[in-house]
Tab-separated table of C-alpha atoms in Angstrom:
chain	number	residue	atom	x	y	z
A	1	UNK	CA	-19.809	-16.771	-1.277
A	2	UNK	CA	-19.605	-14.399	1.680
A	3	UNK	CA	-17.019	-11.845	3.787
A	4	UNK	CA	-16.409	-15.637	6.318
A	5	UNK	CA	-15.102	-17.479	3.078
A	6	UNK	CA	-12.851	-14.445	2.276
A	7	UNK	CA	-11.385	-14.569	5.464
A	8	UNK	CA	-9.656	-18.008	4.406
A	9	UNK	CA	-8.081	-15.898	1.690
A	10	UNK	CA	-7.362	-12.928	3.591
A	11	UNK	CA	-5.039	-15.471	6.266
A	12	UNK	CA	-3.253	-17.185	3.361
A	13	UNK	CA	-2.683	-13.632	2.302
A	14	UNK	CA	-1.260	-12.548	5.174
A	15	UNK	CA	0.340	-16.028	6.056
A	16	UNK	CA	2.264	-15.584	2.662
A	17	UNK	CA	4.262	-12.433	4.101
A	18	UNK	CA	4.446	-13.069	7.988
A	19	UNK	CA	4.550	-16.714	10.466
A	20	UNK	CA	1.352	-17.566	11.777
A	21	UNK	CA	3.052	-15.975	15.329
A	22	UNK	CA	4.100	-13.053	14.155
A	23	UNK	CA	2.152	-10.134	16.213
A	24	UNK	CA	0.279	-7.469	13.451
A	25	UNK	CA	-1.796	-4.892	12.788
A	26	UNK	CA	-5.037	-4.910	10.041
A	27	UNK	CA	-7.041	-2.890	8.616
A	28	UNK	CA	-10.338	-2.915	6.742
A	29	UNK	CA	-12.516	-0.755	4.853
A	30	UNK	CA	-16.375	-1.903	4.654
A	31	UNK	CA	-16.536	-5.684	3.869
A	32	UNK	CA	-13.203	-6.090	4.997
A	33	UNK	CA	-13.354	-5.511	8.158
A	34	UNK	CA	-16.025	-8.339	8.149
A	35	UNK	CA	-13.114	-10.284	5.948
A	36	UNK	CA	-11.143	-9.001	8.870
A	37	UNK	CA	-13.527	-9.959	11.945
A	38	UNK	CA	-14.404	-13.811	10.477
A	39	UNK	CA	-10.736	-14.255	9.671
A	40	UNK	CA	-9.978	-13.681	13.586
A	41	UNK	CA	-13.054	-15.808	14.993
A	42	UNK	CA	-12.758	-18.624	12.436
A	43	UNK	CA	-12.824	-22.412	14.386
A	44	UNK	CA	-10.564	-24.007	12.248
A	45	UNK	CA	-7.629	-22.158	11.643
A	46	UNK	CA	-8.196	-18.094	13.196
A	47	UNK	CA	-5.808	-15.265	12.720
A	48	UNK	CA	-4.182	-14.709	15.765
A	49	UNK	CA	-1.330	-12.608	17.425
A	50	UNK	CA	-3.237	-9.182	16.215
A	51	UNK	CA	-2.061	-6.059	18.047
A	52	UNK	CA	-4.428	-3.552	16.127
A	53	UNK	CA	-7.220	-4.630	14.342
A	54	UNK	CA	-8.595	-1.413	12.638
A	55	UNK	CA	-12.361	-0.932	11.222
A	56	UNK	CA	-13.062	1.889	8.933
A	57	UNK	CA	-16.720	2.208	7.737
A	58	UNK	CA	-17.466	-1.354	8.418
A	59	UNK	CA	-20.995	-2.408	8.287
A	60	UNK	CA	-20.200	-4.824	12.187
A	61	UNK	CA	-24.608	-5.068	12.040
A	62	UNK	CA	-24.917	-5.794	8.602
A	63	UNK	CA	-26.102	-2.588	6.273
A	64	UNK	CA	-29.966	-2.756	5.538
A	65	UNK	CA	-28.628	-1.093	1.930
A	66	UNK	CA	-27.478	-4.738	0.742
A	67	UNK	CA	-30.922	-5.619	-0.210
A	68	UNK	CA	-31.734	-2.214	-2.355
A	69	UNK	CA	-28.412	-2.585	-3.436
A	70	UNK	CA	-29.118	-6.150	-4.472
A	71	UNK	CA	-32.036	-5.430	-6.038
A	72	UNK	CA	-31.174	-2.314	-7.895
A	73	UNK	CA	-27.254	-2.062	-8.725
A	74	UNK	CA	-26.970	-5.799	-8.805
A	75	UNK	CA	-29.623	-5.903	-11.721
A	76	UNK	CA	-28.049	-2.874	-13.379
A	77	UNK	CA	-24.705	-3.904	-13.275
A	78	UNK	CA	-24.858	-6.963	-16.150
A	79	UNK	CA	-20.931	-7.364	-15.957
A	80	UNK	CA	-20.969	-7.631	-12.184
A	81	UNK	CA	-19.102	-10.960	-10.857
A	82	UNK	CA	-21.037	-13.631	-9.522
A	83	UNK	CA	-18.907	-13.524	-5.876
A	84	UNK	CA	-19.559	-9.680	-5.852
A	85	UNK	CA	-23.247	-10.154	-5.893
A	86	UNK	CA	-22.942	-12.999	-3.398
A	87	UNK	CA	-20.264	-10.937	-1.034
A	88	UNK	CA	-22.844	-7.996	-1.353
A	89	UNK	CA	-25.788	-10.047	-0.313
A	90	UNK	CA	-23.947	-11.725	2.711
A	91	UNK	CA	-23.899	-8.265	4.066
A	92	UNK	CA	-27.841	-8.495	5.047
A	93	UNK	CA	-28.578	-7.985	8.620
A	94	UNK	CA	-31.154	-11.239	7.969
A	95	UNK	CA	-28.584	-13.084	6.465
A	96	UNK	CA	-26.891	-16.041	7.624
A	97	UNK	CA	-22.898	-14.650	7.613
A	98	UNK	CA	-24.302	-11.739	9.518
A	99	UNK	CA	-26.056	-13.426	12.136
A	100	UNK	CA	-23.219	-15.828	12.728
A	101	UNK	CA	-20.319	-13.135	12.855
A	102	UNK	CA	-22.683	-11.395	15.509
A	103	UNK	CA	-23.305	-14.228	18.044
A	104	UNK	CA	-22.109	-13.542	21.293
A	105	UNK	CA	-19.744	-16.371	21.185
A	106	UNK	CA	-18.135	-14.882	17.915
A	107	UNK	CA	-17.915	-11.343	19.946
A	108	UNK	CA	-16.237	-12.584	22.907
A	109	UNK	CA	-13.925	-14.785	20.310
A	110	UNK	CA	-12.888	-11.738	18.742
A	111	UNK	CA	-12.496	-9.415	22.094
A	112	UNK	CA	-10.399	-12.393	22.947
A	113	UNK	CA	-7.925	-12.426	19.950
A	114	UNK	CA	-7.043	-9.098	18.907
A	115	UNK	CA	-5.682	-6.409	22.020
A	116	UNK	CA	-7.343	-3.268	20.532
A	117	UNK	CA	-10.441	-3.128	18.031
A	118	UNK	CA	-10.553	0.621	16.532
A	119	UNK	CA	-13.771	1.258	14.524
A	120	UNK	CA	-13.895	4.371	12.663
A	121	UNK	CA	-17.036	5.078	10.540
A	122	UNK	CA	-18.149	8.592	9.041
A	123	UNK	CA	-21.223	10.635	10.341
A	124	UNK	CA	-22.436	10.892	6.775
A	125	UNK	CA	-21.914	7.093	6.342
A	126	UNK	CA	-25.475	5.489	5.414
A	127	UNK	CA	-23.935	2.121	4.948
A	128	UNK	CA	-22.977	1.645	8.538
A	129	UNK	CA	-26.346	3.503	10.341
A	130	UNK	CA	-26.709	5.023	13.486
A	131	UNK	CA	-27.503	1.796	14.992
A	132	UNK	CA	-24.130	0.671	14.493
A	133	UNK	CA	-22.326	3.194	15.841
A	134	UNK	CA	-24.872	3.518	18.901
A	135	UNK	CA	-23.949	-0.726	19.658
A	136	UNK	CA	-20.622	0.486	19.598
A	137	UNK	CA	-20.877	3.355	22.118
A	138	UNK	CA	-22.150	0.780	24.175
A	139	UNK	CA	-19.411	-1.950	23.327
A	140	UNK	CA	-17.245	1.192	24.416
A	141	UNK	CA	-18.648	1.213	27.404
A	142	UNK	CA	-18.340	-2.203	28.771
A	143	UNK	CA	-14.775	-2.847	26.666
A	144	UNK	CA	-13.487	0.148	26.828
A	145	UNK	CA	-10.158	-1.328	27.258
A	146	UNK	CA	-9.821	-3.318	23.946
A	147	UNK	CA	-12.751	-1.574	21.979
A	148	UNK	CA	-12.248	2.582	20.919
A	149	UNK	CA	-14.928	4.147	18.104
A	150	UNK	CA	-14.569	6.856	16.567
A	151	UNK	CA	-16.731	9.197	14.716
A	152	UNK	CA	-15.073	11.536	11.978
A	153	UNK	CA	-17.303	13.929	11.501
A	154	UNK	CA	-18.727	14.508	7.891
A	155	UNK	CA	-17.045	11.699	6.593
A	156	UNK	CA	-19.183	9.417	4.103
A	157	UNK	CA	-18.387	5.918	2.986
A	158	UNK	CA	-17.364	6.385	-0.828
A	159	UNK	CA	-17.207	8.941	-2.980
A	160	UNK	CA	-15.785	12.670	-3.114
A	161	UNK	CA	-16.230	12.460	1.303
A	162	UNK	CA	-15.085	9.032	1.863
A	163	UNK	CA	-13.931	7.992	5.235
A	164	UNK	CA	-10.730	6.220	3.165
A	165	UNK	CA	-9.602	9.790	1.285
A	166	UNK	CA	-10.486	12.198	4.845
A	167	UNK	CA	-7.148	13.121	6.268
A	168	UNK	CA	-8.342	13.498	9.876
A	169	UNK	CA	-9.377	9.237	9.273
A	170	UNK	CA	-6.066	8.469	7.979
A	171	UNK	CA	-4.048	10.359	10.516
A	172	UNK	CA	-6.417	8.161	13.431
A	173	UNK	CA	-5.614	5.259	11.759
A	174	UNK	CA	-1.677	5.725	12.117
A	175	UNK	CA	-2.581	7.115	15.995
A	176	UNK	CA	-3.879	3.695	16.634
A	177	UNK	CA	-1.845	1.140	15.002
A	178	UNK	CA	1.387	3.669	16.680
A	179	UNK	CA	-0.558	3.520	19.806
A	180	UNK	CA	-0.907	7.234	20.030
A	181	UNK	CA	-3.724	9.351	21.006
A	182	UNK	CA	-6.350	9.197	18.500
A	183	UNK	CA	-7.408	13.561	17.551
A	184	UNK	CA	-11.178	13.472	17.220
A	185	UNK	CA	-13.035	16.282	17.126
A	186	UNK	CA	-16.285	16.113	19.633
């Protein structure tokens, strides 16, 4: 019903292909990097051993666009899936999932677990505000060791300017799971 009970399918996923000790890398667009993030903090069973964990226009806050969303696309979409609604709606700031992944417990888990966190989001990406990207800049700043964002400038979330379809994004991405320098522009 949310992006923490895809996370159990995201490990058995990945558990399929790899040993539960096998050191990787993962990457997430939007709700999966949530998928990603309560896949690495979960109590039971977490995803360990990852060397890059990799972000890309993921909505860490929660995107204040799930409600509109909700109440507009949701309505107008009659052949929508029941899990997509609920997966949409657990992306609420307000919302329960959110406010759990967020804790500061759930932070330090994941700072903890994964030796580099790149999050890459677009500077025309209205899913994951300004907000977002100014908690990270501050994230940077006390974690600058494990945590790197990165801006790519005129990149949007979907559509003709998405983040996942920008060359310069794709290029970073390979920088940081090859542990390369990342080319920004600034």
């Amino acid at each position: 019903s949310s992006f923490l009970d895809m996370a159990n399918y995201l490990k058995a996923k990945i558990w399929s292909h790899v040993s539960k000790n096998t050191e990787i890398d993962v990457v997430g667009h939007s709700m999966g990097g949530l998928d990603i993030r309560a896949a690495i903090i979960d109590q039971e069973e977490p995803l360990l051993n990852i060397k890059h964990c990799v972000t890309v226009g993921t909505p860490h806050e929660g995107t204040p666009w799930a409600k509109l969303i909700e109440n507009f696309l949701f309505k107008k979409a009659k052949n929508l899936s029941d899990y997509l609604v609920k997966q949409g709606r657990s992306m609420g700031p307000k919302r329960e999932p959110m406010q759990f992944i967020n804790t500061l417990e759930n932070h330090m888990k994941m700072l903890d677990r994964v030796q580099k966190l790149y999050c890459f989001s677009g500077t025309k990406d209205y899913v994951v505000f300004s907000s977002s990207r100014y908690k990270m800049a501050k994230i940077e700043k006390q974690y600058g060791n494990i945590i790197k964002p990165a801006l790519i400038e005129g990149a949007a979330h979907s559509g003709i300017d998405s983040i996942t379809q920008d060359p310069r994004a794709m290029e970073n991405i390979f920088n940081a799971i090859l542990d390369r320098p990342l080319r920004l522009e600034r």
